[in-house]
XYZ file of C-alpha atoms in Angstrom:
595
model
C 85.773 139.373 111.166
C 84.906 137.232 108.143
C 85.187 138.759 104.955
C 82.824 138.570 101.983
C 82.719 140.125 98.766
C 79.501 139.868 95.969
C 79.956 140.615 92.147
C 78.151 140.529 89.291
C 80.173 138.925 87.616
C 78.338 137.954 84.283
C 74.784 139.594 84.119
C 73.735 138.056 80.999
C 74.953 134.845 82.306
C 72.384 135.600 85.337
C 76.739 134.710 87.917
C 77.572 136.035 91.164
C 81.108 135.899 91.985
C 81.641 135.684 95.890
C 85.295 135.326 97.744
C 84.891 134.529 101.396
C 87.534 135.002 103.550
C 88.493 134.090 107.068
C 91.547 133.597 109.692
C 92.368 129.930 110.189
C 94.639 128.230 112.104
C 97.082 125.740 110.091
C 96.093 121.971 110.425
C 92.310 123.131 111.730
C 89.644 121.708 110.079
C 86.682 123.962 108.917
C 83.226 123.210 107.220
C 81.538 125.714 104.892
C 77.548 124.815 103.802
C 74.573 126.519 102.288
C 71.032 126.588 104.078
C 68.316 124.155 102.888
C 65.967 126.879 103.957
C 65.431 130.082 104.805
C 63.026 131.628 107.711
C 59.291 132.682 106.891
C 59.655 129.926 104.076
C 59.257 126.208 105.446
C 60.355 124.324 102.390
C 63.452 122.819 101.535
C 65.025 124.891 98.873
C 68.737 123.815 98.499
C 70.136 126.505 97.605
C 73.810 124.846 97.585
C 72.693 123.923 93.647
C 72.867 127.100 92.655
C 76.722 126.739 92.572
C 78.066 126.577 89.766
C 82.752 127.031 90.719
C 84.069 126.477 93.695
C 87.639 126.802 95.225
C 89.485 127.133 97.686
C 93.143 129.253 98.084
C 95.615 130.121 101.238
C 97.261 132.757 101.928
C 100.201 132.529 99.553
C 96.612 131.821 96.839
C 97.975 128.026 96.910
C 95.086 125.859 96.372
C 93.374 123.553 99.372
C 91.272 121.153 98.870
C 87.517 121.264 99.165
C 85.730 117.754 99.981
C 82.377 117.638 99.459
C 80.747 116.132 102.098
C 76.665 116.695 101.019
C 74.541 117.908 98.999
C 75.142 121.694 100.773
C 78.196 121.583 102.661
C 82.579 121.489 101.805
C 85.437 120.747 104.196
C 88.493 122.187 104.714
C 91.610 121.387 106.686
C 93.547 124.366 106.442
C 97.242 125.427 105.582
C 98.065 128.084 107.286
C 96.387 131.398 108.864
C 94.333 132.616 106.052
C 91.710 130.597 103.529
C 90.028 132.184 100.472
C 87.341 130.230 99.176
C 85.677 131.892 95.531
C 82.724 130.344 94.346
C 80.019 131.936 91.257
C 76.341 131.874 92.272
C 73.886 131.167 89.448
C 71.461 134.102 90.354
C 68.101 133.511 88.365
C 65.003 133.551 90.231
C 63.198 136.340 90.392
C 61.069 135.348 93.808
C 61.019 136.601 97.305
C 63.520 133.477 98.256
C 66.554 133.050 96.285
C 68.894 135.702 93.733
C 68.331 137.097 90.134
C 70.431 139.084 88.136
C 70.242 140.111 84.343
C 71.523 143.323 82.571
C 68.274 145.276 84.606
C 68.897 144.322 88.432
C 70.187 142.372 90.801
C 69.536 140.251 94.321
C 70.083 138.326 96.948
C 69.227 136.596 99.921
C 72.175 136.049 102.033
C 70.248 132.297 102.637
C 71.557 131.227 98.929
C 74.434 133.069 98.401
C 76.699 133.186 101.275
C 78.570 129.992 102.420
C 78.745 129.825 106.156
C 81.765 128.652 108.178
C 80.228 126.370 110.867
C 83.277 126.911 113.403
C 82.894 130.987 113.307
C 79.227 131.377 112.720
C 79.331 133.920 115.892
C 81.988 136.161 114.421
C 80.683 139.676 112.925
C 80.952 139.616 109.101
C 81.826 142.721 107.100
C 80.217 142.297 103.055
C 81.646 144.101 100.606
C 79.038 144.765 98.017
C 81.146 145.596 94.426
C 79.216 147.571 91.158
C 79.245 145.985 88.251
C 81.827 146.756 85.717
C 79.590 147.846 82.788
C 79.027 151.126 81.534
C 75.013 150.866 81.533
C 75.621 150.343 84.691
C 76.951 152.849 86.210
C 74.180 154.385 88.161
C 73.197 150.979 90.004
C 72.636 151.555 93.466
C 72.262 150.058 97.139
C 68.605 149.055 98.562
C 69.708 146.270 102.249
C 68.941 146.367 105.607
C 71.865 146.056 106.817
C 74.663 148.040 108.535
C 76.412 150.310 106.361
C 80.316 150.466 107.360
C 81.167 154.327 108.375
C 82.824 155.171 104.697
C 79.728 153.885 103.398
C 76.557 155.847 102.462
C 73.001 155.312 102.028
C 72.188 153.703 98.339
C 76.093 153.058 97.372
C 78.400 150.552 97.050
C 81.190 149.483 99.739
C 80.817 147.673 103.390
C 78.564 146.984 104.712
C 78.347 145.342 108.561
C 76.466 142.133 110.019
C 76.405 141.032 113.782
C 76.925 137.668 112.801
C 75.853 135.146 110.420
C 72.473 135.183 110.857
C 72.334 138.536 111.082
C 74.392 138.346 107.395
C 71.213 136.094 105.458
C 68.228 138.044 107.096
C 69.081 141.034 105.234
C 68.157 140.696 101.341
C 70.170 143.251 98.859
C 69.103 145.155 95.955
C 70.844 146.698 93.577
C 70.502 148.584 90.162
C 68.763 151.838 88.982
C 65.597 151.783 90.895
C 62.837 154.177 92.478
C 62.890 155.018 96.121
C 60.657 156.910 98.183
C 61.219 157.499 102.459
C 59.107 158.404 105.126
C 59.599 158.840 108.888
C 58.191 157.377 111.246
C 58.300 157.660 115.445
C 61.447 158.520 114.535
C 62.354 155.408 112.194
C 63.399 156.243 108.447
C 61.266 153.489 106.246
C 61.960 153.363 102.113
C 59.943 152.245 99.840
C 62.492 150.544 97.254
C 60.978 149.589 93.563
C 63.063 147.193 91.808
C 61.903 147.449 88.227
C 59.556 150.050 86.059
C 56.570 151.318 87.798
C 54.125 153.919 86.714
C 52.712 154.473 90.620
C 51.930 157.387 93.161
C 54.530 156.819 95.513
C 53.461 160.073 97.573
C 50.409 158.350 98.511
C 51.639 154.589 98.368
C 54.023 156.552 101.549
C 51.379 158.197 103.112
C 49.223 154.838 103.057
C 52.157 152.899 104.207
C 52.996 155.364 107.414
C 49.681 154.470 108.661
C 49.831 150.869 108.675
C 53.289 151.342 109.915
C 52.554 153.460 112.889
C 49.612 151.405 113.627
C 52.085 148.218 114.148
C 54.338 150.440 116.238
C 51.838 151.708 118.592
C 49.710 148.166 119.012
C 53.750 146.561 119.852
C 54.719 149.859 121.746
C 57.912 150.570 120.358
C 59.994 149.853 116.609
C 62.648 147.158 117.248
C 64.624 148.811 114.491
C 66.505 151.723 113.481
C 65.457 151.520 109.979
C 62.939 149.731 107.687
C 62.817 148.289 103.906
C 60.188 147.510 101.862
C 62.263 146.443 98.729
C 59.504 145.714 95.639
C 59.933 143.336 92.802
C 57.137 144.563 90.026
C 56.334 142.064 87.420
C 53.654 141.999 84.646
C 52.180 139.607 87.572
C 52.952 138.606 90.467
C 52.457 138.469 94.256
C 54.331 137.686 97.400
C 56.521 138.128 100.468
C 59.017 137.125 102.984
C 59.319 138.724 106.331
C 63.236 139.669 107.818
C 63.841 141.683 111.011
C 64.346 144.778 109.294
C 62.752 145.028 105.958
C 60.766 142.737 103.333
C 61.448 141.771 100.348
C 58.034 142.393 98.592
C 56.422 141.325 94.744
C 53.615 142.726 93.139
C 51.935 143.519 89.734
C 52.765 146.273 88.645
C 49.704 148.054 88.276
C 48.569 147.438 92.153
C 50.001 150.589 93.297
C 47.979 153.773 92.942
C 47.293 155.647 89.935
C 48.845 159.409 89.794
C 46.990 161.038 88.259
C 43.720 159.846 90.346
C 44.897 160.967 93.444
C 41.802 161.010 95.319
C 40.223 158.267 94.034
C 38.848 154.751 95.879
C 41.886 152.336 96.456
C 41.363 149.362 93.775
C 41.225 145.983 95.105
C 44.403 144.761 93.770
C 46.373 148.453 95.542
C 44.400 147.330 98.850
C 45.804 143.785 98.182
C 48.997 145.231 98.017
C 48.335 147.623 101.350
C 47.477 144.235 103.025
C 50.681 142.829 101.843
C 52.752 145.421 102.971
C 51.104 145.489 106.851
C 51.467 141.768 106.489
C 55.291 141.257 106.607
C 55.430 144.363 108.582
C 53.652 143.214 111.657
C 56.209 139.865 110.601
C 58.869 141.984 111.779
C 57.263 141.250 115.043
C 55.291 138.375 115.394
C 57.941 135.682 113.862
C 60.831 137.519 113.098
C 61.287 138.273 117.236
C 58.218 136.620 118.745
C 59.146 132.979 117.321
C 58.200 129.525 117.992
C 61.111 128.133 120.607
C 61.254 125.431 118.116
C 63.108 128.340 116.111
C 65.293 129.576 119.097
C 67.751 128.999 117.543
C 67.190 127.810 113.556
C 68.328 125.144 112.307
C 68.099 126.153 108.609
C 70.500 122.428 107.819
C 66.938 120.785 107.617
C 63.318 121.510 108.844
C 62.219 122.834 112.131
C 59.152 121.268 112.735
C 56.665 122.970 114.762
C 52.551 123.172 115.539
C 52.483 127.064 116.026
C 52.692 128.563 112.452
C 48.847 129.140 113.173
C 49.607 131.865 115.729
C 52.768 133.548 113.779
C 51.057 133.847 110.190
C 47.403 132.947 111.235
C 47.314 136.222 113.955
C 49.720 138.201 111.155
C 46.865 137.526 108.882
C 44.580 138.964 111.160
C 46.531 141.725 111.348
C 46.887 142.980 108.446
C 43.697 143.651 106.847
C 41.943 145.038 109.983
C 44.866 146.868 110.373
C 43.589 148.707 106.800
C 40.185 149.675 109.000
C 41.563 150.684 111.692
C 44.013 152.896 109.728
C 40.910 154.436 107.722
C 42.478 152.938 104.614
C 39.080 150.762 104.067
C 35.413 151.408 105.343
C 34.055 148.781 108.106
C 32.117 147.375 105.511
C 34.915 146.707 103.127
C 36.894 145.156 106.101
C 34.220 142.837 106.783
C 34.088 141.830 103.235
C 37.446 140.652 103.512
C 37.110 138.559 105.963
C 34.189 137.088 104.668
C 36.434 136.123 102.070
C 39.022 134.698 104.543
C 36.090 132.419 106.141
C 34.844 131.010 102.487
C 38.001 129.743 101.921
C 37.830 127.525 104.906
C 34.209 126.554 104.859
C 33.935 125.802 101.141
C 36.298 122.825 101.172
C 36.451 119.731 103.765
C 40.124 120.058 104.847
C 39.008 122.202 108.032
C 37.534 119.022 109.047
C 40.517 116.387 107.931
C 43.260 118.299 109.484
C 43.853 120.706 112.535
C 45.002 123.758 112.817
C 48.256 122.618 114.578
C 48.812 119.840 112.648
C 48.567 121.838 108.853
C 50.920 124.132 110.749
C 53.437 121.277 111.636
C 52.854 119.668 108.221
C 53.970 122.777 106.006
C 56.899 121.152 104.665
C 54.887 119.455 102.632
C 51.416 119.414 102.354
C 51.312 123.555 102.389
C 54.348 124.288 100.691
C 54.084 121.493 98.596
C 50.301 121.466 97.500
C 48.921 118.322 95.953
C 45.876 118.919 93.440
C 43.912 117.635 96.212
C 45.123 120.710 98.668
C 41.673 122.468 98.976
C 39.973 118.931 99.937
C 42.186 117.962 102.429
C 44.303 120.217 104.414
C 43.857 123.695 106.109
C 45.441 127.038 105.774
C 47.078 128.028 109.025
C 46.711 131.902 107.307
C 42.878 131.694 106.592
C 41.638 129.101 109.501
C 44.551 130.883 111.922
C 43.219 134.545 111.124
C 39.406 132.716 111.854
C 41.621 131.929 115.416
C 42.655 134.687 115.996
C 39.215 136.396 115.248
C 37.376 134.564 118.138
C 40.866 134.902 120.218
C 40.538 138.696 120.091
C 36.413 138.553 120.314
C 36.766 136.388 123.473
C 39.483 138.732 124.735
C 36.933 141.741 124.974
C 33.687 139.246 125.787
C 35.271 137.941 128.546
C 37.664 141.302 130.143
C 34.552 143.397 129.433
C 36.250 145.328 126.994
C 39.687 146.367 129.233
C 41.716 143.750 127.110
C 41.711 142.513 123.647
C 44.689 140.660 121.143
C 46.381 144.018 121.181
C 47.226 143.532 125.102
C 47.946 139.453 124.023
C 50.472 140.974 121.476
C 52.303 143.159 123.462
C 52.584 140.848 126.452
C 54.129 138.453 124.024
C 56.646 141.047 122.632
C 57.633 141.863 126.586
C 58.138 138.829 127.466
C 58.957 137.137 124.276
C 60.192 139.090 121.914
C 62.204 141.792 123.605
C 63.922 138.252 125.443
C 64.494 136.190 122.400
C 62.865 133.076 124.344
C 61.461 130.638 122.782
C 56.819 130.584 122.478
C 55.194 127.433 123.372
C 51.704 126.595 122.844
C 50.770 126.781 126.292
C 52.092 130.542 126.032
C 49.228 131.644 124.014
C 47.363 130.245 126.528
C 48.078 130.964 129.473
C 48.157 135.317 128.899
C 45.018 134.623 127.293
C 43.479 133.163 130.756
C 45.052 135.956 133.094
C 43.038 138.593 129.993
C 40.222 136.705 130.280
C 40.332 136.457 133.941
C 39.319 132.532 133.832
C 39.646 129.297 132.052
C 39.337 129.475 128.215
C 41.801 126.634 128.127
C 39.649 123.743 126.416
C 37.787 126.021 124.061
C 41.225 127.178 123.006
C 42.749 123.615 122.539
C 39.332 122.716 120.735
C 40.138 124.924 118.090
C 43.734 124.290 117.737
C 43.494 120.760 118.098
C 39.858 119.667 116.349
C 38.942 118.673 112.877
C 35.782 120.525 113.177
C 34.749 123.666 111.907
C 35.185 126.901 113.576
C 32.145 128.536 114.268
C 31.775 132.243 115.291
C 28.318 132.903 114.687
C 27.910 133.728 119.134
C 30.942 135.520 118.697
C 30.344 137.876 116.216
C 26.893 138.480 117.381
C 27.795 139.830 120.914
C 29.860 142.301 119.159
C 26.468 143.361 116.535
C 27.852 141.454 113.398
C 25.658 138.644 112.055
C 27.006 135.960 110.253
C 25.367 134.562 107.263
C 25.572 131.665 104.992
C 25.739 132.411 100.948
C 24.902 130.585 97.512
C 27.934 131.546 95.585
C 26.741 134.458 92.954
C 29.163 133.033 90.184
C 30.923 130.154 89.301
C 34.782 130.793 89.420
C 34.332 133.336 92.637
C 34.573 133.806 96.176
C 31.791 136.692 95.775
C 28.216 135.349 97.468
C 24.479 136.388 97.195
C 21.688 136.670 99.494
C 19.726 136.451 96.646
C 17.252 132.806 97.038
C 16.341 132.188 93.395
C 19.030 129.245 91.396
C 22.430 129.956 90.957
C 24.461 127.602 89.208
C 27.553 125.151 90.769
C 30.030 123.680 89.660
C 32.091 123.502 92.266
C 35.741 123.717 90.537
C 37.789 126.906 89.727
C 39.398 126.878 86.544
C 41.753 129.527 84.451
C 41.150 130.929 80.807
C 43.672 129.879 78.444
C 43.540 129.856 74.379
C 41.283 126.861 74.429
C 39.150 126.454 77.127
C 39.310 126.424 80.362
C 42.190 124.723 82.619
C 40.378 122.907 85.891
C 42.948 124.228 89.134
C 40.763 122.860 91.702
C 37.446 120.179 91.929
C 35.591 120.901 95.250
C 34.919 116.899 97.270
C 30.974 115.582 96.345
C 31.148 118.228 93.748
C 28.921 118.081 90.310
C 32.694 118.335 88.825
C 34.127 116.092 91.015
C 30.685 113.425 90.941
C 31.474 114.391 86.951
C 35.304 113.183 87.094
C 36.627 116.239 86.528
C 40.431 116.788 87.917
C 43.039 119.233 88.502
C 44.935 120.127 85.034
C 41.372 118.860 82.462
C 41.281 121.158 79.971
C 37.288 121.999 79.583
C 36.386 122.258 75.800
C 33.332 122.284 75.703
C 29.400 122.602 77.506
C 26.920 120.773 76.316
C 27.991 120.693 72.879
C 28.554 124.555 73.127
C 32.242 125.890 73.161
C 33.294 127.341 76.155
C 34.959 130.727 77.645
C 34.458 131.730 80.917
C 31.595 134.468 80.180
C 30.299 131.534 78.018
C 30.533 129.209 80.990
C 28.941 131.971 83.428
C 26.409 132.146 80.812
C 25.013 128.764 80.096
C 25.130 128.000 83.639
C 23.284 131.100 84.401
C 20.449 129.330 81.864
C 20.212 125.751 82.919
C 17.545 124.111 85.203
C 18.286 122.557 88.538
C 17.990 119.009 87.993
C 18.933 118.564 84.360
C 22.247 116.990 82.701
C 25.146 118.099 80.341
C 27.763 117.116 78.697
C 31.414 118.182 79.121
C 34.344 117.325 76.980
C 37.786 117.882 78.006
C 41.165 117.300 77.469
C 43.193 114.862 79.745
C 47.251 115.732 78.709
C 46.502 114.784 74.965
C 43.481 112.082 74.764
C 39.377 113.874 74.454
C 37.379 112.976 76.995
C 33.431 113.325 77.368
C 30.976 112.599 80.660
C 28.103 114.010 82.248
C 27.729 116.901 84.539
C 24.107 116.964 86.610
C 22.722 120.838 87.115
C 22.295 121.607 91.066
C 21.668 124.862 92.584
C 24.785 126.753 94.655
C 25.629 124.975 98.053
C 25.355 127.815 101.294
C 28.826 127.414 101.666
C 29.741 130.891 101.411
C 30.401 133.624 104.095
C 28.710 137.112 104.637
C 29.353 139.718 108.071
C 25.986 142.563 107.928
C 26.447 144.665 111.178
C 23.112 144.366 112.809
C 24.339 146.652 116.114
C 26.075 149.812 115.154
C 26.178 150.331 119.093
C 27.743 146.541 119.822
C 30.106 146.508 116.831
C 32.471 149.456 118.120
C 33.511 147.601 120.626
C 35.327 145.331 118.425
C 36.638 147.702 116.326
C 37.738 150.232 119.734
C 41.461 150.359 120.042
C 42.051 148.638 123.279
C 45.578 147.276 123.976
């Protein structure tokens, strides 16, 4: 067994100390390394850059020479039967990916913290989590999905066990004086942990999240874990999540949670978004943590692992994250269609779908998606958003061709049985072959067209057969995805922006839009339009009063240079999407849970 020990060495300097110990054979060489990336986040992170000090000792506490081989790898030659490696980790990244430590709390992902002994990769690991020695931290506790040793109680510091290195780094750890709530679904205890101060109604949250958990377990037929942890970092502003086999790390804004003084109030938009995030990451416990592309079996964390299948693992998950809110009664169907319409609008409003296929988007995730440039909205398509639309197409197609005997639920259950349980990686053909069987006909041509073409995905016919009308609409406001069925003039800029102390910072510019034709670019600061100072409310009011065909001057800063351009006023194009139920009987066949 490989032994790890981690201690909060100096919270104010954001330093963890890690001690790695393992039995060795004198004269043998051992290779130590940290991953370059972690599963679920497809970008090279170079975690080893946060190691600040490192040295190795033998069983007699004599120094062993450590040779650095590359940016994330060290080599040593054992001199006796024991090796001890001590190092410090700088931890000041409060994201879902890395590690963080201050006087208020600590957190770490094993992938950014624990060196792997490559020659002993499959040995079981024991992690000892040491408490802080500071009196102010006497109430700190531990939250993690790692298996507790017999001598360690839940939430307590002490010893934790992992089957191997991959298991060790798949279980993130939070330490601090946190709030926790538990609920049980199908005999599995689930934990809601909030690592910082909040004002939310955790009982209502537990009830809502438990409904989502029950839905997902029902869909796949079983829970593949003995317990599950939702660990959430609450910030002034934040959003994100990262999946693990029996836990997830979430990031949200402090007031996204429900208000305890309004226990029966309608769920506000930010809370529904947080529930969708919980749903998304929990669904991943099956879809990508266990059902995964063949390129990820096993993971190669030293370098990029390319796959064309992320549309399935993120797109199908994105389809279900909101759809399950409807299925569990947390939102009504009209609310669900409004959320789905925003997803479709994100795809249709730009030209990225016409330049990049969904499989290419998956393959290029490492660069084009995770390292998006200012041209992203015009030149790439999201495998999350368009992947969700392909999942919708697949769901409706299977339902239709099977006379509503099967659905995408059935396909996911089959994937679980044949690939998730067996730990066999999927290929693209596996999705197609199962779909063909469920449809009782060959839909390969249409399926592959959606995956490999650079064309718009048109769901008008599929939705119509299930009583839903797809309408193209104008944008109601300049800086929003909200659409309107009104036919009268709605001003259009073709740019997204954020308000700041001086003017508006441009964050996106759509190709061919008035903003693009006027030469406005991402990171420009728009300060005046038509010689009027601009704020977010004032530019909207101004465009509401302008006339199609007129031109106005725009003053803006690019870096520190003041520039002026002319912008032509046009009516909003019909690139927004809205869905409307037109047949209440037909739509029931889409709403029905068919597994």
